[in-house]
Amino acid sequence: AQSVSQHNHHVILSEAASLELGCNYSYGGTVNLFWYVQYPGQHLQLLLKYFSGDPLVKGIKGFEAEFIKSKFSFNLRKPSVQWSDTAEYFCAVNEVSNYQLIWGAGTKLIIKP
Amino acid sequence: SAVISQKPSRDICQRGTSLTIQCQVDSQVTMMFWYRQQPGQSLTLIATANQGSEATYESGFVIDKFPISRPNLTFSTLTVSNMSPEDSSIYLCSVNTGRQAYNEQFFGPGTRLTVL
């Protein structure tokens, strides 16, 4: 069965620090990959996604992620975080033709001002 | 995009009772989903709500416990039946407005359920 693992459950950074959140999945076939974010008191919303083409994808608010097929990874990055990036971040995967998303456990990111 | 509302936003219920959660979307959508997010855990798909037919349940979830209705393309309900404290969770409705599995899923605000 597919699974998604996020390496860190809690991350605390200072403003302007660089961010990398890990995401690995287990599935041998072709997949779509997503990062969703949930800001405090808000709905889950899409940050970025990969389904084909350039493995480096850019999302909203300066986030990007790189799909490395050989490592089954889709790590999220941001060169300089802001206090407003405090949120919970979820990695999710689905098979190319299957709407069902498999979710990671989430990473709670706290940015200290 | 899609704007999704859920009712109630939260509830505290007694063991053995049932609660029906409503999900309303501001546009017609084909795919509607119900998820559960237990404290400290990730999202788990309960079922796909199909318009005009029975919902498709994931492993570990059954219709008797989580009956779902989908009377039209903008509305669905999830009932949590015969509740126990283990059902305490956030229940989320989501939709996919596109025709591809890589399309974004939009989420409602969730219903926070506490069972005593």
PDB file of C-alpha atoms in Angstrom:
ATOM      1  CA  ALA A   1       0.000   0.000   0.000  1.00  0.00           C
ATOM      2  CA  GLN A   2       1.066   3.531  -0.583  1.00  0.00           C
ATOM      3  CA  SER A   3       2.373   5.555   2.319  1.00  0.00           C
ATOM      4  CA  VAL A   4       3.780   9.028   2.808  1.00  0.00           C
ATOM      5  CA  SER A   5       6.269   9.952   5.488  1.00  0.00           C
ATOM      6  CA  GLN A   6       7.196  13.398   6.658  1.00  0.00           C
ATOM      7  CA  HIS A   7      10.385  13.386   8.611  1.00  0.00           C
ATOM      8  CA  ASN A   8       9.759  16.136  11.102  1.00  0.00           C
ATOM      9  CA  HIS A   9       6.593  16.572  13.116  1.00  0.00           C
ATOM     10  CA  HIS A  10       7.664  19.895  14.577  1.00  0.00           C
ATOM     11  CA  VAL A  11      10.093  22.464  13.222  1.00  0.00           C
ATOM     12  CA  ILE A  12      10.984  25.746  14.888  1.00  0.00           C
ATOM     13  CA  LEU A  13      12.928  28.364  12.951  1.00  0.00           C
ATOM     14  CA  SER A  14      13.773  32.007  13.242  1.00  0.00           C
ATOM     15  CA  GLU A  15      12.665  34.498  10.623  1.00  0.00           C
ATOM     16  CA  ALA A  16      14.918  34.623   7.548  1.00  0.00           C
ATOM     17  CA  ALA A  17      16.141  31.061   8.099  1.00  0.00           C
ATOM     18  CA  SER A  18      15.976  28.626   5.224  1.00  0.00           C
ATOM     19  CA  LEU A  19      13.416  25.843   5.308  1.00  0.00           C
ATOM     20  CA  GLU A  20      13.382  22.331   3.996  1.00  0.00           C
ATOM     21  CA  LEU A  21      10.642  19.881   4.932  1.00  0.00           C
ATOM     22  CA  GLY A  22      11.112  16.300   3.895  1.00  0.00           C
ATOM     23  CA  CYS A  23       8.522  14.092   2.232  1.00  0.00           C
ATOM     24  CA  ASN A  24       9.032  10.547   1.005  1.00  0.00           C
ATOM     25  CA  TYR A  25       6.486   8.221  -0.475  1.00  0.00           C
ATOM     26  CA  SER A  26       6.323   4.544  -1.200  1.00  0.00           C
ATOM     27  CA  TYR A  27       4.802   3.611  -4.527  1.00  0.00           C
ATOM     28  CA  GLY A  28       6.488   2.247  -7.600  1.00  0.00           C
ATOM     29  CA  GLY A  29       4.202   3.732 -10.228  1.00  0.00           C
ATOM     30  CA  THR A  30       3.572   7.211 -11.563  1.00  0.00           C
ATOM     31  CA  VAL A  31       2.257   9.644  -9.000  1.00  0.00           C
ATOM     32  CA  ASN A  32       0.992  13.171  -8.502  1.00  0.00           C
ATOM     33  CA  LEU A  33       2.520  14.997  -5.552  1.00  0.00           C
ATOM     34  CA  PHE A  34       1.110  17.811  -3.467  1.00  0.00           C
ATOM     35  CA  TRP A  35       1.962  20.073  -0.586  1.00  0.00           C
ATOM     36  CA  TYR A  36      -0.961  21.521   1.323  1.00  0.00           C
ATOM     37  CA  VAL A  37      -0.769  24.101   4.088  1.00  0.00           C
ATOM     38  CA  GLN A  38      -3.107  24.903   6.949  1.00  0.00           C
ATOM     39  CA  TYR A  39      -2.598  28.298   8.541  1.00  0.00           C
ATOM     40  CA  PRO A  40      -3.960  28.721  12.074  1.00  0.00           C
ATOM     41  CA  GLY A  41      -7.746  28.875  11.973  1.00  0.00           C
ATOM     42  CA  GLN A  42      -7.926  28.441   8.206  1.00  0.00           C
ATOM     43  CA  HIS A  43      -8.824  25.733   5.722  1.00  0.00           C
ATOM     44  CA  LEU A  44      -6.331  23.412   4.143  1.00  0.00           C
ATOM     45  CA  GLN A  45      -5.135  24.953   0.889  1.00  0.00           C
ATOM     46  CA  LEU A  46      -2.856  23.894  -1.922  1.00  0.00           C
ATOM     47  CA  LEU A  47       0.698  25.208  -1.764  1.00  0.00           C
ATOM     48  CA  LEU A  48       2.028  23.511  -4.895  1.00  0.00           C
ATOM     49  CA  LYS A  49       1.815  20.313  -6.893  1.00  0.00           C
ATOM     50  CA  TYR A  50       3.749  18.192  -9.354  1.00  0.00           C
ATOM     51  CA  PHE A  51       2.200  15.949 -11.969  1.00  0.00           C
ATOM     52  CA  SER A  52       4.584  16.106 -14.934  1.00  0.00           C
ATOM     53  CA  GLY A  53       7.355  18.111 -16.554  1.00  0.00           C
ATOM     54  CA  ASP A  54       9.976  20.126 -14.696  1.00  0.00           C
ATOM     55  CA  PRO A  55      10.599  18.359 -11.373  1.00  0.00           C
ATOM     56  CA  LEU A  56      11.224  21.697  -9.670  1.00  0.00           C
ATOM     57  CA  VAL A  57       7.864  23.295  -9.037  1.00  0.00           C
ATOM     58  CA  LYS A  58       7.115  26.690  -7.636  1.00  0.00           C
ATOM     59  CA  GLY A  59       4.113  27.462  -5.499  1.00  0.00           C
ATOM     60  CA  ILE A  60       2.568  30.331  -3.691  1.00  0.00           C
ATOM     61  CA  LYS A  61       4.345  32.554  -1.185  1.00  0.00           C
ATOM     62  CA  GLY A  62       7.841  31.743  -2.412  1.00  0.00           C
ATOM     63  CA  PHE A  63       7.695  28.004  -1.743  1.00  0.00           C
ATOM     64  CA  GLU A  64       9.132  25.435  -4.101  1.00  0.00           C
ATOM     65  CA  ALA A  65       9.521  21.673  -4.125  1.00  0.00           C
ATOM     66  CA  GLU A  66      11.687  19.262  -6.027  1.00  0.00           C
ATOM     67  CA  PHE A  67      10.550  15.847  -7.163  1.00  0.00           C
ATOM     68  CA  ILE A  68      13.439  13.367  -7.141  1.00  0.00           C
ATOM     69  CA  LYS A  69      12.031  10.171  -8.592  1.00  0.00           C
ATOM     70  CA  SER A  70      15.035   8.021  -7.708  1.00  0.00           C
ATOM     71  CA  LYS A  71      14.672   8.974  -4.057  1.00  0.00           C
ATOM     72  CA  PHE A  72      10.853   8.899  -3.981  1.00  0.00           C
ATOM     73  CA  SER A  73      11.046  12.354  -2.457  1.00  0.00           C
ATOM     74  CA  PHE A  74       9.236  15.659  -2.810  1.00  0.00           C
ATOM     75  CA  ASN A  75      10.849  18.045  -0.352  1.00  0.00           C
ATOM     76  CA  LEU A  76       9.462  21.500   0.275  1.00  0.00           C
ATOM     77  CA  ARG A  77      11.812  24.476   0.433  1.00  0.00           C
ATOM     78  CA  LYS A  78      11.787  28.162   1.068  1.00  0.00           C
ATOM     79  CA  PRO A  79      15.003  30.209   1.158  1.00  0.00           C
ATOM     80  CA  SER A  80      13.870  32.703   3.780  1.00  0.00           C
ATOM     81  CA  VAL A  81      10.883  32.092   6.030  1.00  0.00           C
ATOM     82  CA  GLN A  82       8.625  34.692   7.545  1.00  0.00           C
ATOM     83  CA  TRP A  83       6.595  34.712  10.729  1.00  0.00           C
ATOM     84  CA  SER A  84       3.467  34.356   8.585  1.00  0.00           C
ATOM     85  CA  ASP A  85       4.673  30.938   7.399  1.00  0.00           C
ATOM     86  CA  THR A  86       3.742  29.507  10.772  1.00  0.00           C
ATOM     87  CA  ALA A  87       1.357  26.705   9.818  1.00  0.00           C
ATOM     88  CA  GLU A  88       1.004  22.972   9.450  1.00  0.00           C
ATOM     89  CA  TYR A  89       2.293  21.506   6.187  1.00  0.00           C
ATOM     90  CA  PHE A  90       1.055  18.268   4.670  1.00  0.00           C
ATOM     91  CA  CYS A  91       2.541  16.240   1.865  1.00  0.00           C
ATOM     92  CA  ALA A  92       0.091  14.116  -0.152  1.00  0.00           C
ATOM     93  CA  VAL A  93       0.345  11.688  -3.039  1.00  0.00           C
ATOM     94  CA  ASN A  94      -2.030   9.994  -5.417  1.00  0.00           C
ATOM     95  CA  GLU A  95      -1.665   7.596  -8.283  1.00  0.00           C
ATOM     96  CA  VAL A  96      -1.962   9.281 -11.637  1.00  0.00           C
ATOM     97  CA  SER A  97      -5.544   8.170 -12.279  1.00  0.00           C
ATOM     98  CA  ASN A  98      -6.798   7.865  -8.722  1.00  0.00           C
ATOM     99  CA  TYR A  99      -8.392  10.783  -6.881  1.00  0.00           C
ATOM    100  CA  GLN A 100      -7.642   9.289  -3.482  1.00  0.00           C
ATOM    101  CA  LEU A 101      -4.916  11.235  -1.732  1.00  0.00           C
ATOM    102  CA  ILE A 102      -2.576   9.527   0.715  1.00  0.00           C
ATOM    103  CA  TRP A 103      -1.393  11.989   3.321  1.00  0.00           C
ATOM    104  CA  GLY A 104       1.687  12.403   5.421  1.00  0.00           C
ATOM    105  CA  ALA A 105       1.336  13.060   9.147  1.00  0.00           C
ATOM    106  CA  GLY A 106       2.052  16.753   8.739  1.00  0.00           C
ATOM    107  CA  THR A 107       4.785  19.078   9.993  1.00  0.00           C
ATOM    108  CA  LYS A 108       3.994  21.890  12.370  1.00  0.00           C
ATOM    109  CA  LEU A 109       6.218  24.828  11.530  1.00  0.00           C
ATOM    110  CA  ILE A 110       6.690  27.638  14.024  1.00  0.00           C
ATOM    111  CA  ILE A 111       8.570  30.749  12.987  1.00  0.00           C
ATOM    112  CA  LYS A 112       9.925  32.857  15.783  1.00  0.00           C
ATOM    113  CA  PRO A 113       9.810  36.609  15.055  1.00  0.00           C
TER     114      PRO A 113
ATOM    115  CA  SER B   1     -12.019  27.067  -7.202  1.00  0.00           C
ATOM    116  CA  ALA B   2     -14.729  26.115  -4.748  1.00  0.00           C
ATOM    117  CA  VAL B   3     -15.976  27.511  -1.470  1.00  0.00           C
ATOM    118  CA  ILE B   4     -17.120  24.878   0.977  1.00  0.00           C
ATOM    119  CA  SER B   5     -19.081  25.315   4.177  1.00  0.00           C
ATOM    120  CA  GLN B   6     -19.718  22.737   6.854  1.00  0.00           C
ATOM    121  CA  LYS B   7     -22.267  22.566   9.634  1.00  0.00           C
ATOM    122  CA  PRO B   8     -21.862  22.305  12.530  1.00  0.00           C
ATOM    123  CA  SER B   9     -18.401  23.726  13.024  1.00  0.00           C
ATOM    124  CA  ARG B  10     -18.082  21.835  16.288  1.00  0.00           C
ATOM    125  CA  ASP B  11     -20.171  19.722  18.608  1.00  0.00           C
ATOM    126  CA  ILE B  12     -19.934  17.826  21.857  1.00  0.00           C
ATOM    127  CA  CYS B  13     -21.998  14.658  21.855  1.00  0.00           C
ATOM    128  CA  GLN B  14     -22.856  11.848  24.213  1.00  0.00           C
ATOM    129  CA  ARG B  15     -21.766   8.282  23.656  1.00  0.00           C
ATOM    130  CA  GLY B  16     -24.302   6.258  21.669  1.00  0.00           C
ATOM    131  CA  THR B  17     -25.848   9.191  19.834  1.00  0.00           C
ATOM    132  CA  SER B  18     -25.465  10.170  16.174  1.00  0.00           C
ATOM    133  CA  LEU B  19     -24.422  13.400  14.507  1.00  0.00           C
ATOM    134  CA  THR B  20     -25.027  14.482  10.920  1.00  0.00           C
ATOM    135  CA  ILE B  21     -22.526  16.836   9.329  1.00  0.00           C
ATOM    136  CA  GLN B  22     -23.518  18.878   6.309  1.00  0.00           C
ATOM    137  CA  CYS B  23     -21.253  19.972   3.476  1.00  0.00           C
ATOM    138  CA  GLN B  24     -22.347  22.646   1.019  1.00  0.00           C
ATOM    139  CA  VAL B  25     -20.349  23.699  -2.055  1.00  0.00           C
ATOM    140  CA  ASP B  26     -20.877  26.916  -3.984  1.00  0.00           C
ATOM    141  CA  SER B  27     -20.695  25.175  -7.361  1.00  0.00           C
ATOM    142  CA  GLN B  28     -21.532  21.812  -8.864  1.00  0.00           C
ATOM    143  CA  VAL B  29     -18.758  19.275  -8.407  1.00  0.00           C
ATOM    144  CA  THR B  30     -18.395  15.681  -9.418  1.00  0.00           C
ATOM    145  CA  MET B  31     -16.049  14.430  -6.725  1.00  0.00           C
ATOM    146  CA  MET B  32     -16.789  14.945  -3.026  1.00  0.00           C
ATOM    147  CA  PHE B  33     -14.847  13.301  -0.245  1.00  0.00           C
ATOM    148  CA  TRP B  34     -15.116  12.906   3.497  1.00  0.00           C
ATOM    149  CA  TYR B  35     -11.979  12.731   5.614  1.00  0.00           C
ATOM    150  CA  ARG B  36     -11.227  12.217   9.279  1.00  0.00           C
ATOM    151  CA  GLN B  37      -8.325  13.839  11.066  1.00  0.00           C
ATOM    152  CA  GLN B  38      -7.772  12.387  14.512  1.00  0.00           C
ATOM    153  CA  PRO B  39      -5.804  14.369  17.084  1.00  0.00           C
ATOM    154  CA  GLY B  40      -2.148  14.535  16.134  1.00  0.00           C
ATOM    155  CA  GLN B  41      -2.640  12.408  13.057  1.00  0.00           C
ATOM    156  CA  SER B  42      -2.941  12.915   9.367  1.00  0.00           C
ATOM    157  CA  LEU B  43      -6.028  12.913   7.169  1.00  0.00           C
ATOM    158  CA  THR B  44      -7.675   9.596   6.470  1.00  0.00           C
ATOM    159  CA  LEU B  45     -10.193   9.225   3.672  1.00  0.00           C
ATOM    160  CA  ILE B  46     -13.496   7.821   4.909  1.00  0.00           C
ATOM    161  CA  ALA B  47     -15.374   7.669   1.628  1.00  0.00           C
ATOM    162  CA  THR B  48     -16.101   9.220  -1.724  1.00  0.00           C
ATOM    163  CA  ALA B  49     -19.639  10.595  -1.895  1.00  0.00           C
ATOM    164  CA  ASN B  50     -21.218   9.675  -5.232  1.00  0.00           C
ATOM    165  CA  GLN B  51     -24.187  11.600  -6.535  1.00  0.00           C
ATOM    166  CA  GLY B  52     -27.121   9.306  -7.179  1.00  0.00           C
ATOM    167  CA  SER B  53     -25.494   6.150  -5.834  1.00  0.00           C
ATOM    168  CA  GLU B  54     -23.989   4.714  -2.686  1.00  0.00           C
ATOM    169  CA  ALA B  55     -20.776   6.155  -1.355  1.00  0.00           C
ATOM    170  CA  THR B  56     -17.523   4.298  -1.890  1.00  0.00           C
ATOM    171  CA  TYR B  57     -15.963   3.492   1.470  1.00  0.00           C
ATOM    172  CA  GLU B  58     -12.303   2.982   2.237  1.00  0.00           C
ATOM    173  CA  SER B  59     -10.967   0.032   4.135  1.00  0.00           C
ATOM    174  CA  GLY B  60     -11.910   0.249   7.790  1.00  0.00           C
ATOM    175  CA  PHE B  61     -15.011   2.385   7.248  1.00  0.00           C
ATOM    176  CA  VAL B  62     -18.523   0.990   6.797  1.00  0.00           C
ATOM    177  CA  ILE B  63     -21.851   2.420   5.757  1.00  0.00           C
ATOM    178  CA  ASP B  64     -23.617   1.450   8.976  1.00  0.00           C
ATOM    179  CA  LYS B  65     -21.202   3.570  11.001  1.00  0.00           C
ATOM    180  CA  PHE B  66     -20.754   6.430   8.521  1.00  0.00           C
ATOM    181  CA  PRO B  67     -23.811   6.710   6.292  1.00  0.00           C
ATOM    182  CA  ILE B  68     -23.390   9.313   3.575  1.00  0.00           C
ATOM    183  CA  SER B  69     -25.927  11.072   1.415  1.00  0.00           C
ATOM    184  CA  ARG B  70     -25.272  12.957  -1.824  1.00  0.00           C
ATOM    185  CA  PRO B  71     -28.613  14.159  -3.153  1.00  0.00           C
ATOM    186  CA  ASN B  72     -27.144  16.575  -5.696  1.00  0.00           C
ATOM    187  CA  LEU B  73     -23.883  17.988  -7.044  1.00  0.00           C
ATOM    188  CA  THR B  74     -23.499  20.673  -4.368  1.00  0.00           C
ATOM    189  CA  PHE B  75     -24.431  18.966  -1.118  1.00  0.00           C
ATOM    190  CA  SER B  76     -23.518  15.965   0.981  1.00  0.00           C
ATOM    191  CA  THR B  77     -23.995  14.749   4.536  1.00  0.00           C
ATOM    192  CA  LEU B  78     -21.947  12.433   6.708  1.00  0.00           C
ATOM    193  CA  THR B  79     -23.499  10.833   9.765  1.00  0.00           C
ATOM    194  CA  VAL B  80     -21.369   9.488  12.562  1.00  0.00           C
ATOM    195  CA  SER B  81     -23.560   6.808  14.144  1.00  0.00           C
ATOM    196  CA  ASN B  82     -23.592   5.274  17.598  1.00  0.00           C
ATOM    197  CA  MET B  83     -20.672   7.441  18.624  1.00  0.00           C
ATOM    198  CA  SER B  84     -17.924   6.493  21.030  1.00  0.00           C
ATOM    199  CA  PRO B  85     -15.044   8.607  22.369  1.00  0.00           C
ATOM    200  CA  GLU B  86     -12.820   7.077  19.652  1.00  0.00           C
ATOM    201  CA  ASP B  87     -14.871   8.996  17.080  1.00  0.00           C
ATOM    202  CA  SER B  88     -13.645  12.299  18.501  1.00  0.00           C
ATOM    203  CA  SER B  89     -11.970  13.896  15.534  1.00  0.00           C
ATOM    204  CA  ILE B  90     -12.139  16.619  12.937  1.00  0.00           C
ATOM    205  CA  TYR B  91     -14.282  15.642   9.964  1.00  0.00           C
ATOM    206  CA  LEU B  92     -13.498  17.352   6.683  1.00  0.00           C
ATOM    207  CA  CYS B  93     -15.387  17.603   3.444  1.00  0.00           C
ATOM    208  CA  SER B  94     -13.405  18.168   0.269  1.00  0.00           C
ATOM    209  CA  VAL B  95     -14.111  18.440  -3.445  1.00  0.00           C
ATOM    210  CA  ASN B  96     -12.192  18.085  -6.672  1.00  0.00           C
ATOM    211  CA  THR B  97     -13.519  20.507  -9.245  1.00  0.00           C
ATOM    212  CA  GLY B  98     -11.515  19.168 -12.153  1.00  0.00           C
ATOM    213  CA  ARG B  99     -11.579  15.972 -14.138  1.00  0.00           C
ATOM    214  CA  GLN B 100      -8.005  14.947 -13.396  1.00  0.00           C
ATOM    215  CA  ALA B 101      -6.557  13.338 -10.300  1.00  0.00           C
ATOM    216  CA  TYR B 102      -3.854  15.998 -10.243  1.00  0.00           C
ATOM    217  CA  ASN B 103      -6.384  18.750  -9.812  1.00  0.00           C
ATOM    218  CA  GLU B 104      -6.437  20.587  -6.512  1.00  0.00           C
ATOM    219  CA  GLN B 105      -8.776  19.411  -3.789  1.00  0.00           C
ATOM    220  CA  PHE B 106     -10.612  22.159  -1.920  1.00  0.00           C
ATOM    221  CA  PHE B 107     -11.442  21.686   1.722  1.00  0.00           C
ATOM    222  CA  GLY B 108     -14.133  22.810   4.049  1.00  0.00           C
ATOM    223  CA  PRO B 109     -13.363  24.289   7.474  1.00  0.00           C
ATOM    224  CA  GLY B 110     -14.000  20.999   9.220  1.00  0.00           C
ATOM    225  CA  THR B 111     -16.305  19.859  12.000  1.00  0.00           C
ATOM    226  CA  ARG B 112     -14.643  19.289  15.346  1.00  0.00           C
ATOM    227  CA  LEU B 113     -16.457  16.476  17.137  1.00  0.00           C
ATOM    228  CA  THR B 114     -15.938  15.561  20.774  1.00  0.00           C
ATOM    229  CA  VAL B 115     -17.673  12.472  22.117  1.00  0.00           C
ATOM    230  CA  LEU B 116     -17.990  12.124  25.870  1.00  0.00           C
TER     231      LEU B 116
END
